[in-house]
Each structure stands twice: as C-alpha cells, then as structure tokens.
Amino acid sequence: MEFFTESAKVFTNPDDLFYIKTEGSDKNGIISLLFYSLMLGLVIGIATGDIVLTGFLLVVFLIIPLLCKLIHSIFTFIFARILGGSGSFFNTFNLMSYSSVLNVLLIIGIALATLGFAVIIPLMFLVFLWKMVIEIVAVSEEHNLGYAKSFLSTLGIPLIIFIIIVFIGGLI
C-alpha cells in the first residue's frame, strides 16, 4: 500500500515525499520506474491487439526506460556535484525514477484514444513538462540545491552540451 501512496504523493506533494526519501534508502522510485513503464507497455500492447507485439513492448519498456533513466541520472549526478550538490548517486537515481509515476496519465490517454478521444498529444506534452518538474524537485531535495541549479544539472547543462555537439557536427 505504501507504494501507491507514494505514487499519489508524486502528484500531490513531491517536495515532502522527496524530503523524506533523502533520509532513507528504499528502492521505491526504481520499482515505480519498472512498474509504470511495464504498465504503459502493456496498455500500448493491448491497444494494438497483437500478443506478440505486446510481449515485445513489455521487454522494450522494461529495458529502455531503465537505461535512459540510469544515463540521465549519471549526468545529472555529475552536473549536480559540479554545481555544489551533496547527494548520493543511488538516491539521485531513485528519486528521479519517481517521474515515471506520471505514466499513469499516458495510460489513461491511451485508454481514451482507443475510445476515440484525441487527447494523447496534449497529454504527452503535459507529462513531459511535469516529469521535468518532478526531476528538478528530486535533484533539489537530494543535493540541497536551489531550483535554478537543479534545472541546470537536470536539463540545462545537458541541453547546452547537446546543442554544442549538434552545432559542431553541423559544421563538419
């Protein structure tokens, strides 16, 4: 029951949840990442009506989000430490993984899309923005950084590096 209560707190009060989680060392954020990613893959697979595709999507939605969040957490941890953060890598990864709870909104959007309601595109945009906020709050709480430095370590510096790489790649 604690798992779903914490999932609800991601929506209602992530600051308090992350403040409590910085003191402990549970793995509920990582479990949330796995659970909600698998549920999203399952719903997409069921919506397609193909059992083989559903099995494939379950494997993909287990591996890809885990690897992406791990890589994102590594870079965020490094940049947060450069900016004066004091948190641990495991807690950074665990807290940032809570953003996958927002996949519930995508699951609802896919269910509505199968009924003919075209809400999935605006819902995806909303989930993307809210995931950014959740990750910034998580880094802020874990590393004792303000929201500006947390934004920089989570999205700002990686985005600047990406733009520079694309610009240099375009010149070559």
Tab-separated table of C-alpha atoms in Angstrom:
chain	number	residue	atom	x	y	z
A	1	MET	CA	0.000	0.000	0.000
A	2	GLU	CA	2.905	2.344	0.678
A	3	PHE	CA	3.948	2.046	-2.968
A	4	PHE	CA	0.693	3.519	-4.277
A	5	THR	CA	0.556	6.125	-1.514
A	6	GLU	CA	3.986	7.344	-2.556
A	7	SER	CA	2.851	7.311	-6.177
A	8	ALA	CA	-0.012	9.617	-5.249
A	9	LYS	CA	2.379	11.931	-3.397
A	10	VAL	CA	4.357	12.397	-6.622
A	11	PHE	CA	1.240	14.096	-7.982
A	12	THR	CA	0.149	15.938	-4.869
A	13	ASN	CA	3.280	16.840	-2.892
A	14	PRO	CA	6.610	15.720	-4.383
A	15	ASP	CA	8.630	18.114	-2.184
A	16	ASP	CA	7.594	16.367	1.013
A	17	LEU	CA	7.972	12.892	-0.478
A	18	PHE	CA	11.491	13.600	-1.715
A	19	TYR	CA	12.468	15.266	1.552
A	20	ILE	CA	11.506	12.078	3.406
A	21	LYS	CA	13.169	9.839	0.803
A	22	THR	CA	16.519	11.648	1.000
A	23	GLU	CA	16.830	10.356	4.568
A	24	GLY	CA	16.099	6.711	3.690
A	25	SER	CA	17.479	4.237	1.217
A	26	ASP	CA	14.486	2.365	-0.194
A	27	LYS	CA	14.120	1.474	-3.854
A	28	ASN	CA	10.501	2.524	-4.409
A	29	GLY	CA	11.452	5.060	-7.076
A	30	ILE	CA	13.200	2.400	-9.145
A	31	ILE	CA	10.318	-0.007	-8.546
A	32	SER	CA	7.965	2.770	-9.743
A	33	LEU	CA	10.037	3.158	-12.894
A	34	LEU	CA	9.808	-0.550	-13.651
A	35	PHE	CA	6.138	-0.957	-12.686
A	36	TYR	CA	4.706	2.054	-14.506
A	37	SER	CA	6.885	1.522	-17.585
A	38	LEU	CA	5.703	-2.081	-17.825
A	39	MET	CA	2.093	-0.992	-17.333
A	40	LEU	CA	2.471	1.559	-20.139
A	41	GLY	CA	3.964	-1.077	-22.436
A	42	LEU	CA	1.157	-3.483	-21.547
A	43	VAL	CA	-1.575	-0.932	-22.272
A	44	ILE	CA	0.004	0.055	-25.592
A	45	GLY	CA	0.327	-3.623	-26.499
A	46	ILE	CA	-3.279	-4.354	-25.569
A	47	ALA	CA	-4.399	-1.316	-27.578
A	48	THR	CA	-2.679	-2.755	-30.670
A	49	GLY	CA	-4.400	-6.108	-30.197
A	50	ASP	CA	-1.276	-8.105	-31.072
A	51	ILE	CA	0.008	-10.501	-28.416
A	52	VAL	CA	3.484	-10.796	-29.949
A	53	LEU	CA	3.856	-7.028	-30.128
A	54	THR	CA	2.649	-6.790	-26.528
A	55	GLY	CA	5.386	-9.182	-25.390
A	56	PHE	CA	7.984	-7.252	-27.363
A	57	LEU	CA	6.776	-3.944	-25.917
A	58	LEU	CA	6.987	-5.319	-22.379
A	59	VAL	CA	10.650	-6.189	-22.897
A	60	VAL	CA	11.376	-2.850	-24.573
A	61	PHE	CA	9.515	-0.878	-21.897
A	62	LEU	CA	11.468	-2.711	-19.222
A	63	ILE	CA	14.941	-2.125	-20.641
A	64	ILE	CA	14.827	1.241	-22.443
A	65	PRO	CA	13.341	3.424	-19.656
A	66	LEU	CA	15.697	1.861	-17.104
A	67	LEU	CA	18.772	2.542	-19.246
A	68	CYS	CA	17.639	6.051	-20.208
A	69	LYS	CA	16.902	7.000	-16.596
A	70	LEU	CA	20.230	5.500	-15.468
A	71	ILE	CA	22.192	7.502	-18.053
A	72	HIS	CA	20.201	10.663	-17.283
A	73	SER	CA	20.841	10.155	-13.560
A	74	ILE	CA	24.579	9.711	-14.119
A	75	PHE	CA	24.845	13.004	-15.988
A	76	THR	CA	22.538	14.779	-13.559
A	77	PHE	CA	24.555	13.498	-10.600
A	78	ILE	CA	27.837	14.665	-12.161
A	79	PHE	CA	26.466	18.120	-13.004
A	80	ALA	CA	24.796	18.477	-9.604
A	81	ARG	CA	28.106	17.670	-7.898
A	82	ILE	CA	29.925	20.196	-10.107
A	83	LEU	CA	27.338	22.813	-9.063
A	84	GLY	CA	27.947	22.069	-5.367
A	85	GLY	CA	25.417	19.322	-4.680
A	86	SER	CA	25.943	16.856	-1.869
A	87	GLY	CA	23.640	13.923	-2.639
A	88	SER	CA	24.413	10.315	-3.473
A	89	PHE	CA	24.102	8.721	-6.888
A	90	PHE	CA	21.728	5.978	-5.748
A	91	ASN	CA	19.296	8.446	-4.183
A	92	THR	CA	19.524	10.665	-7.274
A	93	PHE	CA	18.624	7.706	-9.485
A	94	ASN	CA	15.899	6.534	-7.105
A	95	LEU	CA	14.248	9.953	-6.720
A	96	MET	CA	14.444	10.808	-10.427
A	97	SER	CA	12.801	7.449	-11.189
A	98	TYR	CA	9.654	8.621	-9.417
A	99	SER	CA	8.875	10.723	-12.500
A	100	SER	CA	7.705	7.522	-14.206
A	101	VAL	CA	4.625	7.576	-11.961
A	102	LEU	CA	3.280	10.142	-14.413
A	103	ASN	CA	2.993	7.343	-16.979
A	104	VAL	CA	-0.416	6.801	-15.362
A	105	LEU	CA	-1.614	9.845	-17.295
A	106	LEU	CA	-0.311	8.336	-20.538
A	107	ILE	CA	-2.062	5.069	-19.745
A	108	ILE	CA	-5.326	6.984	-19.278
A	109	GLY	CA	-4.663	8.884	-22.526
A	110	ILE	CA	-4.113	5.660	-24.472
A	111	ALA	CA	-7.271	4.169	-22.993
A	112	LEU	CA	-9.195	7.279	-24.061
A	113	ALA	CA	-7.573	7.179	-27.512
A	114	THR	CA	-8.903	3.656	-28.052
A	115	LEU	CA	-12.366	5.066	-27.324
A	116	GLY	CA	-11.903	7.769	-29.948
A	117	PHE	CA	-10.847	10.716	-27.805
A	118	ALA	CA	-7.815	12.505	-29.244
A	119	VAL	CA	-6.155	13.677	-26.033
A	120	ILE	CA	-2.884	11.776	-26.232
A	121	ILE	CA	-0.736	14.513	-27.841
A	122	PRO	CA	-1.554	17.292	-25.343
A	123	LEU	CA	-1.334	14.737	-22.549
A	124	MET	CA	2.146	13.645	-23.683
A	125	PHE	CA	3.272	17.270	-23.641
A	126	LEU	CA	1.825	17.769	-20.152
A	127	VAL	CA	3.504	14.594	-18.863
A	128	PHE	CA	6.834	15.637	-20.382
A	129	LEU	CA	6.701	19.018	-18.629
A	130	TRP	CA	5.560	17.552	-15.312
A	131	LYS	CA	8.316	14.895	-15.442
A	132	MET	CA	10.843	17.704	-15.827
A	133	VAL	CA	9.418	19.426	-12.753
A	134	ILE	CA	9.474	16.196	-10.723
A	135	GLU	CA	13.103	15.524	-11.670
A	136	ILE	CA	14.151	19.090	-10.825
A	137	VAL	CA	12.446	18.845	-7.430
A	138	ALA	CA	14.102	15.462	-6.820
A	139	VAL	CA	17.574	16.825	-7.563
A	140	SER	CA	16.897	19.924	-5.490
A	141	GLU	CA	15.936	17.840	-2.448
A	142	GLU	CA	18.676	15.232	-2.814
A	143	HIS	CA	21.574	17.588	-3.486
A	144	ASN	CA	20.413	20.562	-1.394
A	145	LEU	CA	20.493	22.799	-4.455
A	146	GLY	CA	18.050	25.512	-5.391
A	147	TYR	CA	15.657	25.004	-8.266
A	148	ALA	CA	17.838	27.004	-10.679
A	149	LYS	CA	20.927	24.835	-10.104
A	150	SER	CA	18.752	21.733	-10.142
A	151	PHE	CA	17.342	22.789	-13.502
A	152	LEU	CA	20.843	23.344	-14.825
A	153	SER	CA	22.090	19.959	-13.639
A	154	THR	CA	18.979	18.099	-14.795
A	155	LEU	CA	18.284	19.741	-18.143
A	156	GLY	CA	20.208	22.963	-18.715
A	157	ILE	CA	23.809	21.794	-18.978
A	158	PRO	CA	22.971	18.570	-20.891
A	159	LEU	CA	20.892	20.628	-23.340
A	160	ILE	CA	23.708	23.152	-23.833
A	161	ILE	CA	26.192	20.318	-24.446
A	162	PHE	CA	23.777	18.697	-26.907
A	163	ILE	CA	23.330	21.972	-28.814
A	164	ILE	CA	27.098	22.489	-28.989
A	165	ILE	CA	27.621	18.931	-30.279
A	166	VAL	CA	24.894	19.359	-32.908
A	167	PHE	CA	26.327	22.746	-33.927
A	168	ILE	CA	29.877	21.372	-34.220
A	169	GLY	CA	28.547	18.311	-36.048
A	170	GLY	CA	26.756	20.610	-38.492
A	171	LEU	CA	29.978	22.477	-39.216
A	172	ILE	CA	31.934	19.340	-40.060
